[in-house]
Coordinates of C-alpha atoms and ligand atoms in Angstrom, one line a residue:
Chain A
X1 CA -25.8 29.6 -14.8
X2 CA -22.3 28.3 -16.1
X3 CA -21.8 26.0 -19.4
X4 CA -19.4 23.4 -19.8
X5 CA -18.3 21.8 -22.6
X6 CA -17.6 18.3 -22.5
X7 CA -17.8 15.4 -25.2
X8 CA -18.1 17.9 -27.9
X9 CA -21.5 18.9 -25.8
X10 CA -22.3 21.9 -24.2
X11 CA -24.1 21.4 -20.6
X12 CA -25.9 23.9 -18.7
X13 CA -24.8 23.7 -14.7
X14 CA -27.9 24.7 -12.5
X15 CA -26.6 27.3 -9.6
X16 CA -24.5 25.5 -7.1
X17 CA -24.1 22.1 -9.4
X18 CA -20.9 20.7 -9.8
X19 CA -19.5 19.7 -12.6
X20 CA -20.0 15.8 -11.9
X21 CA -23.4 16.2 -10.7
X22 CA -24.3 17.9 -14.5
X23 CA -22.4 14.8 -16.3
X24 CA -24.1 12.1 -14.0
X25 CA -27.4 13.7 -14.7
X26 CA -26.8 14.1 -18.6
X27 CA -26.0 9.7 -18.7
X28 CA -22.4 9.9 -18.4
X29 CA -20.6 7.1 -16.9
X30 CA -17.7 9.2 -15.0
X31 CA -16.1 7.2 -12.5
X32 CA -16.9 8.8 -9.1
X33 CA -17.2 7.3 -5.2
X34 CA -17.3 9.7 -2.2
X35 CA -18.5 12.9 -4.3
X36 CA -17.0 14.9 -1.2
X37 CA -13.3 15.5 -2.7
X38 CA -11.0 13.3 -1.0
X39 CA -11.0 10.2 -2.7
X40 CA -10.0 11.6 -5.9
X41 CA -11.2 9.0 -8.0
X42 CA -13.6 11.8 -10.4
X43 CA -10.5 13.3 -11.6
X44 CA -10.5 15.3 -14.9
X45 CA -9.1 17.3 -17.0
X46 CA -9.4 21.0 -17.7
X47 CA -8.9 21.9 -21.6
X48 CA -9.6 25.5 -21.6
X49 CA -11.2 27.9 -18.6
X50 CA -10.6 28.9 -15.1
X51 CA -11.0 26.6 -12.7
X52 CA -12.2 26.7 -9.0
X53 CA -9.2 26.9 -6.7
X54 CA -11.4 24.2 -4.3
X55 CA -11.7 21.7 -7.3
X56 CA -8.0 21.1 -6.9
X57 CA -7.8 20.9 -3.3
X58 CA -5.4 17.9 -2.2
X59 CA -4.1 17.4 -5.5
X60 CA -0.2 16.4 -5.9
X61 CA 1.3 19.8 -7.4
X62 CA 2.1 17.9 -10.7
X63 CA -1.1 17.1 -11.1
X64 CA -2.8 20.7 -10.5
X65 CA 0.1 21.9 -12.9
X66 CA -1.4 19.5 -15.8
X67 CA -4.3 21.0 -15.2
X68 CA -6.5 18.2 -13.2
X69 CA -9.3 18.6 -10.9
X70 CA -12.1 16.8 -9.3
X71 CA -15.4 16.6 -11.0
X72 CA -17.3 16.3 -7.4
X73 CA -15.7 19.2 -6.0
X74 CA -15.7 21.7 -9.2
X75 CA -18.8 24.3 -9.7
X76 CA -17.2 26.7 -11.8
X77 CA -18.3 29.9 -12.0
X78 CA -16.8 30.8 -15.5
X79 CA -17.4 28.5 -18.9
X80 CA -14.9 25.4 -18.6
X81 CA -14.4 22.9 -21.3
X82 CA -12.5 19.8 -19.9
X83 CA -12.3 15.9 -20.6
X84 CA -11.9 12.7 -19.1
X85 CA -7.9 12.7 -18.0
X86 CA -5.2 11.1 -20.2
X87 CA -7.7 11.7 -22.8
X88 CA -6.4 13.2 -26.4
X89 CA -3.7 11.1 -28.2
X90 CA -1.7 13.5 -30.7
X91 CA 1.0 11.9 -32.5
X92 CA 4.0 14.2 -33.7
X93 CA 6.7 14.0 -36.0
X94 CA 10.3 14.2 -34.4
X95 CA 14.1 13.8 -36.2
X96 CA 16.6 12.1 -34.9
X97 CA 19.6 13.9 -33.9
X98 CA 21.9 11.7 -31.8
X99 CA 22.2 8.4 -31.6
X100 CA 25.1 7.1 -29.0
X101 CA 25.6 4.0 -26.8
X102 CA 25.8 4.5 -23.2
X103 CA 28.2 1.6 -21.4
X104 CA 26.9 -1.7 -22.6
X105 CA 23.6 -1.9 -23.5
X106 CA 22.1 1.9 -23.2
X107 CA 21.6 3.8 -26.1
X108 CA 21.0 8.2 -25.6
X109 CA 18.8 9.0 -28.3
X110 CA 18.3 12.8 -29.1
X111 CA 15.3 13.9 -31.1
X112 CA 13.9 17.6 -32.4
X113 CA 10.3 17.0 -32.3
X114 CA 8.9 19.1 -35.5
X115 CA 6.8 22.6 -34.2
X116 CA 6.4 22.8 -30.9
X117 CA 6.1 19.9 -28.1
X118 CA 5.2 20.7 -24.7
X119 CA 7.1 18.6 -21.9
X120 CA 7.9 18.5 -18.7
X121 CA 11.8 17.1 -17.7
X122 CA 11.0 13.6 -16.3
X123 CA 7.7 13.2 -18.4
X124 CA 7.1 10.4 -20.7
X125 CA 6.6 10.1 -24.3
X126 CA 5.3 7.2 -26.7
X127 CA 7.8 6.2 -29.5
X128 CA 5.8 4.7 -32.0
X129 CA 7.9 2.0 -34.5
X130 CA 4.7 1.4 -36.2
X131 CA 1.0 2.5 -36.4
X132 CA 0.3 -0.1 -33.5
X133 CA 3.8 -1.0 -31.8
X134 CA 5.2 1.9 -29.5
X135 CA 6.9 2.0 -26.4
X136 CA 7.5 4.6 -23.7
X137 CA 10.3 6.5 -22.0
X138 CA 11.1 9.5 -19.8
X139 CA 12.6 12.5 -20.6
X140 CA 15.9 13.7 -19.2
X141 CA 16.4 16.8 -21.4
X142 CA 15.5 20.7 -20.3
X143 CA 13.1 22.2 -22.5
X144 CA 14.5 25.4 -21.5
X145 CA 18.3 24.7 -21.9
X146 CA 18.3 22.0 -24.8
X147 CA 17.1 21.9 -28.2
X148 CA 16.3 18.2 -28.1
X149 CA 14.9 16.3 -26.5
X150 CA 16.9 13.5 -24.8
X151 CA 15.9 9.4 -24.0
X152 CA 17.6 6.9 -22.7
X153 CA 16.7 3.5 -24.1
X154 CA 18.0 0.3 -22.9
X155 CA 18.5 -2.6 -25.1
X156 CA 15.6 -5.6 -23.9
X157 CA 16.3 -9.5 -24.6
X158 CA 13.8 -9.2 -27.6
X159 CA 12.5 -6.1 -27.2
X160 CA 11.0 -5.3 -30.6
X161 CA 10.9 -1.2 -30.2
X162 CA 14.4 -1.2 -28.1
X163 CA 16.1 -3.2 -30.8
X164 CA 14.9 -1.0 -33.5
X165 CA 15.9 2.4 -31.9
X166 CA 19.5 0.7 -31.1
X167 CA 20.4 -0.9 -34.5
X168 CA 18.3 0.7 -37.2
X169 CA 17.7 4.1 -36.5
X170 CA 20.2 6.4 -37.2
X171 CA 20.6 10.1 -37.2
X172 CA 18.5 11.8 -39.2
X173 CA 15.7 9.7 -39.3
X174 CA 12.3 10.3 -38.9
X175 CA 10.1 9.1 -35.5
X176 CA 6.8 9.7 -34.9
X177 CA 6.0 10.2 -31.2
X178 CA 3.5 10.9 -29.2
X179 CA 2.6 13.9 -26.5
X180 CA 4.4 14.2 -23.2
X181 CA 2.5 12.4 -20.0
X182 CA 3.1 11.9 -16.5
X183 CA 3.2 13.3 -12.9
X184 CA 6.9 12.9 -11.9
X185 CA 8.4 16.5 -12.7
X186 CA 10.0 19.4 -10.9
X187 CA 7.8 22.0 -9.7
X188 CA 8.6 25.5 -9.0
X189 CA 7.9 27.4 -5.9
X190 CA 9.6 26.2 -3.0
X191 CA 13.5 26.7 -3.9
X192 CA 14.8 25.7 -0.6
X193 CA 13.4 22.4 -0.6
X194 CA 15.7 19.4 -0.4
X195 CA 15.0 16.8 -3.1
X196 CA 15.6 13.1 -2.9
X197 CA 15.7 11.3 -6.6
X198 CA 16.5 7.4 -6.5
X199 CA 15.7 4.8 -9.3
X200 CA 17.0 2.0 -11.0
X201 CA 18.7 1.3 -14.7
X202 CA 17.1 4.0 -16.9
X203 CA 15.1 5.1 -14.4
X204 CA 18.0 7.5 -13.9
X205 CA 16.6 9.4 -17.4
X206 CA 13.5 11.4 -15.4
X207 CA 15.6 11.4 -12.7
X208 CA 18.4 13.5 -14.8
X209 CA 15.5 15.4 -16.4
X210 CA 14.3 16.5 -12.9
X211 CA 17.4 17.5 -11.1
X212 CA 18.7 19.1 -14.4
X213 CA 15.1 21.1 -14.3
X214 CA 15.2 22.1 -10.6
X215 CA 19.3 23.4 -11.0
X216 CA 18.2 25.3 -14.2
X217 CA 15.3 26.7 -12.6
X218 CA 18.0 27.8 -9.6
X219 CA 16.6 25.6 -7.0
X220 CA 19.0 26.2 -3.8
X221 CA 18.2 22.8 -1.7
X222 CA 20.1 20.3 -1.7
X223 CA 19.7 17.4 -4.4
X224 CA 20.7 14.2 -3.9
X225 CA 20.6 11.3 -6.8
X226 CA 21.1 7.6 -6.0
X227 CA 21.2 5.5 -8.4
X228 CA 21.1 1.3 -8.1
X229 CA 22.9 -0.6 -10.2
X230 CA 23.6 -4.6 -10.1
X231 CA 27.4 -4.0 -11.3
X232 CA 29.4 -0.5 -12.5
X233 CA 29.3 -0.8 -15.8
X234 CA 25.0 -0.7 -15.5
X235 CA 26.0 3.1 -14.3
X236 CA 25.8 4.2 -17.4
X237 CA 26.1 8.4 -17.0
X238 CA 28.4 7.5 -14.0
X239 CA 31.0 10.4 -14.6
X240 CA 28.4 12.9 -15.7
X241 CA 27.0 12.8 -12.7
X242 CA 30.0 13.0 -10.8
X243 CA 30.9 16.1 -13.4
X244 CA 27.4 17.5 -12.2
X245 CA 28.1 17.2 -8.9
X246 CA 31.2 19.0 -8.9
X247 CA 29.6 21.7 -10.6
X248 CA 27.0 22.3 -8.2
X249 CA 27.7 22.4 -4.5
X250 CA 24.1 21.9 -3.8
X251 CA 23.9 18.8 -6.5
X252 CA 25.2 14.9 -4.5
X253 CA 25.3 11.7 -6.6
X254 CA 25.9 8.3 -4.9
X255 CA 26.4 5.3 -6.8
X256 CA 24.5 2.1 -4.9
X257 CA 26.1 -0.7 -6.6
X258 CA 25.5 -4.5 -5.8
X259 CA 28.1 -6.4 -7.4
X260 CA 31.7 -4.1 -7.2
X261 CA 35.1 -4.9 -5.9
X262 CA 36.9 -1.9 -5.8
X263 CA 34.5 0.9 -3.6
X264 CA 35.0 4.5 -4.3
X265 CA 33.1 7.6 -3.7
X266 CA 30.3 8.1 -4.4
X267 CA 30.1 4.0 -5.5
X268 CA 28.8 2.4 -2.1
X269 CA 27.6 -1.2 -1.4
X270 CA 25.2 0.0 0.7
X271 CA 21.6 -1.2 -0.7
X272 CA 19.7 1.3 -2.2
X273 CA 17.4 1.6 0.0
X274 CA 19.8 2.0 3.0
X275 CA 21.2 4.4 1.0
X276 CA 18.6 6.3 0.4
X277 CA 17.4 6.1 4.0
X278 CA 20.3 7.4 5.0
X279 CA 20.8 10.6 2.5
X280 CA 17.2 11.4 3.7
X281 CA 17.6 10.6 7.3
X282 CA 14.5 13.4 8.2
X283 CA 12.3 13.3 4.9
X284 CA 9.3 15.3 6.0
X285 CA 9.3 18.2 4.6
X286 CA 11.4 16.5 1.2
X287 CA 10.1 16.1 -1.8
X288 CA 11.0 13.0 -3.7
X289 CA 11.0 11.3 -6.7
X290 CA 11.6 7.1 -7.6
X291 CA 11.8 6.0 -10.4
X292 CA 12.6 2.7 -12.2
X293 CA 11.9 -1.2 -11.8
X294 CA 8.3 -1.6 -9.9
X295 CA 9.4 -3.4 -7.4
X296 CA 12.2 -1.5 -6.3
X297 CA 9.8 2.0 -6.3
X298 CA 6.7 -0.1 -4.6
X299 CA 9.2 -0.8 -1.4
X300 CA 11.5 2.4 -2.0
X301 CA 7.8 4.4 -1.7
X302 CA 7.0 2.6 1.1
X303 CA 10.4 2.7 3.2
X304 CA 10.4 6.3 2.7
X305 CA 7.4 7.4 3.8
X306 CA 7.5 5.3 7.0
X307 CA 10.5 7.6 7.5
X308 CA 8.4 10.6 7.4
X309 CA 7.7 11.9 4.0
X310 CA 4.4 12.8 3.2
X311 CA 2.4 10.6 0.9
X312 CA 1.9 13.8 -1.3
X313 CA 5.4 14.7 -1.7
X314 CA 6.3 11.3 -3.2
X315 CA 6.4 10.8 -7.1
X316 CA 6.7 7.9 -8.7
X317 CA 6.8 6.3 -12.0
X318 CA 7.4 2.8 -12.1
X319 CA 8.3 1.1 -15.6
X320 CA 5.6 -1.0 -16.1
X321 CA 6.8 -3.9 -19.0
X322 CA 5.7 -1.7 -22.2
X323 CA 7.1 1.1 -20.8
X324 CA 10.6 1.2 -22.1
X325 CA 10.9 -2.1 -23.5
Chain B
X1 CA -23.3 21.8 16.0
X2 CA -19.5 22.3 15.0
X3 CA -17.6 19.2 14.2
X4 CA -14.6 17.2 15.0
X5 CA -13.3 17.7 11.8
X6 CA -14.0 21.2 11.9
X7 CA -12.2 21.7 15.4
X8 CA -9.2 19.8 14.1
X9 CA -9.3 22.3 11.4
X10 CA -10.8 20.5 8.4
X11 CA -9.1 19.8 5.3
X12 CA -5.5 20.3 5.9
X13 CA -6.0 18.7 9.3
X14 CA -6.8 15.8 7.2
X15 CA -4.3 15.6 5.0
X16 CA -2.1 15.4 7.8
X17 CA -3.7 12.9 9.3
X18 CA -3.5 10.9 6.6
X19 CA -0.1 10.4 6.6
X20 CA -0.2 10.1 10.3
X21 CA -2.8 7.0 10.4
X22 CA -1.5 5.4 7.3
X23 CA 1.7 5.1 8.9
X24 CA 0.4 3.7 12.1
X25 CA -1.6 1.3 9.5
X26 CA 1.5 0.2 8.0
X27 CA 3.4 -0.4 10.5
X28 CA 0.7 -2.1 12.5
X29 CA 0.9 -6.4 12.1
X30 CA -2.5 -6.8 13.4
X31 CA -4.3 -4.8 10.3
X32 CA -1.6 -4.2 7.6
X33 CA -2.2 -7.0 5.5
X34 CA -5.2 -5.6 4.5
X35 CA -3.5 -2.2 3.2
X36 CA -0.2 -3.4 2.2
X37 CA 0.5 -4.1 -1.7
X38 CA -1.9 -2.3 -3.5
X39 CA -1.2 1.5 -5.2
X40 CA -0.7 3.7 -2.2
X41 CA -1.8 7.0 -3.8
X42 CA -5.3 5.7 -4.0
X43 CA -5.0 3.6 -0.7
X44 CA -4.1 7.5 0.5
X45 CA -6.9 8.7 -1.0
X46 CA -9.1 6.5 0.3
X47 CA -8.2 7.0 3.9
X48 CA -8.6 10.5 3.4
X49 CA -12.3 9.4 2.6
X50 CA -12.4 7.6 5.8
X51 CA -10.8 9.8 8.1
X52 CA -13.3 12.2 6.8
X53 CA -16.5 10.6 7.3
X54 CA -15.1 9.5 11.0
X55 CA -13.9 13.1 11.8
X56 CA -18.1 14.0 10.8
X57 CA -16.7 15.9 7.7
X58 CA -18.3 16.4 4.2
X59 CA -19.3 12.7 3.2
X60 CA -22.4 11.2 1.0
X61 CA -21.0 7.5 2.4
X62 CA -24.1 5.2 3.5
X63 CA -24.5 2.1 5.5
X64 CA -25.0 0.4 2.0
X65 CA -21.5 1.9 0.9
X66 CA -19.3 0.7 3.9
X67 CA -21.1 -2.5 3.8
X68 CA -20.5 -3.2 -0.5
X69 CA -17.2 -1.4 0.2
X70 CA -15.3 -3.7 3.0
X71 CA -16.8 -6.8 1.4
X72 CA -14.1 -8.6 0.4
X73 CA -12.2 -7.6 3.2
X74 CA -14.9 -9.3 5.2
X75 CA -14.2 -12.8 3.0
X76 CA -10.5 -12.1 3.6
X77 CA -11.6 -12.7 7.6
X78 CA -12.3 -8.9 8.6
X79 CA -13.8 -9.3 11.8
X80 CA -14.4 -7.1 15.2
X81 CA -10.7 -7.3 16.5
X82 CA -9.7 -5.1 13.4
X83 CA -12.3 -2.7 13.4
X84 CA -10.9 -2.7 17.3
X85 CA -7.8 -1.9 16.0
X86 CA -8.6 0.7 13.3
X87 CA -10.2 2.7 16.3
X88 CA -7.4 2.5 18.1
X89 CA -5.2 3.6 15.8
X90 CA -7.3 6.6 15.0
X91 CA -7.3 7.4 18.7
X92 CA -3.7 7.7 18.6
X93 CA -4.0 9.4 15.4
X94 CA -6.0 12.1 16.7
X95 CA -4.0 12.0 20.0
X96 CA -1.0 13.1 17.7
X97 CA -2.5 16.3 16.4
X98 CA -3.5 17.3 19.7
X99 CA -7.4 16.1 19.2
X100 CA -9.2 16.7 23.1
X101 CA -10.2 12.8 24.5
X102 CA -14.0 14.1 24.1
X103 CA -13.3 14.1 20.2
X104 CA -11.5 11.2 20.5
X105 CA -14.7 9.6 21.5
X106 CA -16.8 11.3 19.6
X107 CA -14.4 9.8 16.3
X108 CA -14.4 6.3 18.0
X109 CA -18.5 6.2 18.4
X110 CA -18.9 7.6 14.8
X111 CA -16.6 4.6 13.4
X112 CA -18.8 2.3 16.0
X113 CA -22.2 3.3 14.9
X114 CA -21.2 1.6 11.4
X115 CA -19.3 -1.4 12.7
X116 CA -22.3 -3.7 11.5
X117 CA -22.4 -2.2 8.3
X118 CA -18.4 -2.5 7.9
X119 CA -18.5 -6.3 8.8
X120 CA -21.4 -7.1 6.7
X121 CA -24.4 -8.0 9.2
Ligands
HEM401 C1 -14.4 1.3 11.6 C2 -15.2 1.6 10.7 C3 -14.7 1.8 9.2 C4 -15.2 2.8 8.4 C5 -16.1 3.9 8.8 C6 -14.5 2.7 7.2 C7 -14.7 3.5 6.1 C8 -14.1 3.4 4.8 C9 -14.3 4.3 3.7 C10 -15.1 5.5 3.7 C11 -13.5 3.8 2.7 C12 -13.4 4.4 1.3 C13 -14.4 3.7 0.4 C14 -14.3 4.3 -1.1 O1 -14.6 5.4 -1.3 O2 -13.9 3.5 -1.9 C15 -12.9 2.6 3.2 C16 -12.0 1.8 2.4 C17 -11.2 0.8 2.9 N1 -11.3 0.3 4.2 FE1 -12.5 0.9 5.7 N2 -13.7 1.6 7.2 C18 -13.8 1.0 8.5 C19 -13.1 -0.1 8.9 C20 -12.1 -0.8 8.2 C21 -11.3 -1.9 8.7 C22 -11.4 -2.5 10.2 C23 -10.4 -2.2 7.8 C24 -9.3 -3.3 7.7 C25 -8.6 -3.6 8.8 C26 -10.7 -1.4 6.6 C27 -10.0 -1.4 5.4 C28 -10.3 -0.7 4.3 C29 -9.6 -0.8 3.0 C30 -8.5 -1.8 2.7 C31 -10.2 0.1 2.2 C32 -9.9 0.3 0.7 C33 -10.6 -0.7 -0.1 C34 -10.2 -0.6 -1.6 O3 -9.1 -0.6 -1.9 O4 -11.2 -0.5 -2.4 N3 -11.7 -0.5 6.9 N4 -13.2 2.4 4.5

């Protein structure tokens, strides 16, 4: 007999129960359909405990890394506590520590988040402005290599939070954020993998986190990084990212720009998506990552896995309004 | 009695399928509008449900389920021609990962025996 702890409540399994089975039976309302594992939609959240290696079966890597399972599939035979997933919101304090404007309307805002604050590179975080008013945005900092931790925030028509990073806060300043979510991250394991990243305005800021994470970590695939842009000046870390790529042979950075009248390597006015369909010409075995305006991931997502890349190999995060307004 | 799904090689013969048949689904005019446009994860997840109970795998689906389930597909004009089509599909599914034609049938009957329950009568 195994207990879990959930809700504060500890709950005796019965021999062979799983974990969703227990919950259902004690009158919680945990979302649930084919109780067989594959259609994932029991999935939660392991706080502290061992869990069984079958209750993350067919997970996406990230998600197994954060510590997900599914409910149906789970009979653990050690005490688990766990909780219903993005459960848990802990607000931190963080100071500012650069502040600069990126081309026209992107500001790079560097903060050292007060103890510690786990992340991963391409993770996003909540930047509160006021007890009710936050907004999110991804990480393109490496927790390993930097000692802040980096956003990119671009300036929105009206945009109460963007405004308010761009003109009011300064360095030194005091923000108080919120912890680190999301499934689009590097993950360790298979170095020789090649990596596709493409996105869209600051989409490029997980992007950046990612590839900086995977050539820290000494990934040897090749990466490649497209970002789309309407005209040049919206490439806002444009010579970085050539710098980058001169750095590290395995590291490629093409510019897909709409709107340009001189075309230079690695500027190209192929679309993005032909561009990316052509980096990637045999995605199978790839793993890759989008990021950026919905739209643009929903059909980038789509075009690449009708080219072969396999549903769990693509990441995502698509910036929903909130997010990074 | 073994099953298909376990002669395919369960799980991870599944997951590849999945990627397999929602491809064919995708790129298939006569059924796509039905999958097209909603979050593909869970679409993916869902098929992986599917392909399961169809392969005779691990399921707890009823009758009652596939009926609630593809009801407002049914209002959208679901009708024989696309279950017609789903089988076929997962024929050529199974065809790709090297699936005998006796299992092949055996899939196709499985997905049959709930075609009334799918199309709600
Ligand atoms: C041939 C027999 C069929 C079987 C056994 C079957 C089985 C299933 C199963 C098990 C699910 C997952 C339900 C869940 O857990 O939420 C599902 C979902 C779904 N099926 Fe079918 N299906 C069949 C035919 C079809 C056909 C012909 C279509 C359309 C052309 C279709 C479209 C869908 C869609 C769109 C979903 C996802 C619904 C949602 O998003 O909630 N199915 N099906």
């Amino acid at each position: 007999m195994t207990v879990i702890v959930f809700d504060d409540q500890k709950i005796e399994l019965e021999s062979g129960q799983t974990v969703l089975s227990a919950l259902l039976d004690r009158g919680y309302d945990i979302p649930n359909s084919c109780q067989a594992g594959a259609c994932q939609t029991c999935m939660m959240q392991v706080v502290e405990g061992e869990l069984p290696e079958k209750s993350q079966s067919g997970l996406k890597d990230t998600l197994k890394a954060q510590g997900y399972f599914l409910a149906c599939s789970c009979e653990p035979q050690t005490p688990l506590s766990i909780k219903v997933s993005q459960a848990a919101d802990l607000r931190s304090q963080a100071t500012v520590v650069g502040h600069d404007c990126l081309g026209a309307d992107v500001l790079r805002l560097r903060i050292k988040p007060t103890g510690t604050f786990d992340f991963y590179s391409g993770q996003y975080l909540t930047v509160w402005k006021s007890e009710t008013v936050g907004r999110s945005y991804s990480i393109a900092s490496v927790a390993k290599r930097d000692d802040y931790v980096e956003l990119h925030i671009r300036r929105i028509k009206d945009g109460v939070v963007s405004n308010w990073l761009h003109d009011e806060v300064k360095v030194g300043d005091e923000l108080q954020i919120q912890s680190a979510t999301g499934s689009c991250f590097y993950i360790p394991g298979t170095p020789e993998q090649n990596i596709l990243l493409a996105g869209t305005g600051t989409g490029l800021a997980p992007l950046l986190g990612i590839a900086s994470d995977a050539l820290h970590q000494g990934h040897s695939g090749d990466i490649h990084l497209i970002h789309g842009a309407l005209t040049v000046d919206d490439l806002y870390l444009h010579q970085l990212l050539i710098d980058m790529a001169s750095q590290h042979s395995n590291f490629n950075y093409y510019a897909s720009v709409l709107k340009v009248e001189q075309v230079l390597p690695p500027v190209t006015t192929e679309s993005l998506q032909g561009t990316v369909l052509a980096v990637a010409d045999d995605p199978a075995d790839w793993k890759v990552y989008l990021c950026g305006s919905p739209e643009i991931v929903g059909q980038l997502k789509k075009a690449i896995f009708l080219a072969g890349a396999s549903m769990k190999n693509i990441y995502t995060d698509p910036f929903i309004s909130a997010h990074s307004s | 009695m073994s099953s298909v799904y376990d002669r395919i090689g369960g799980e991870a013969a599944v997951d590849k399928a999945v990627d397999i048949f929602y491809r064919k689904v995708l790129a298939d005019d006569r059924v796509n509008e039905y999958f097209d446009g909603v979050d593909m994860d869970k679409q993916a997840n869902k098929q992986k449900a599917f392909l399961t109970m169809v392969f005779g795998g691990p399921n707890n689906y009823t009758g009652m389920d596939m009926r609630e389930g593809h009801k407002h597909l049914v209002a959208r004009g679901l009708n024989d021609s696309h279950v017609d089509a789903i089988i076929e599909l997962l024929g050529g599914t199974l065809a790709d990962l090297g699936a005998a034609p006796s299992d092949i049938q055996e899939v196709a009957d499985i997905a049959n025996s709930v075609r009334d329950d799918v199309l709600d009568r």
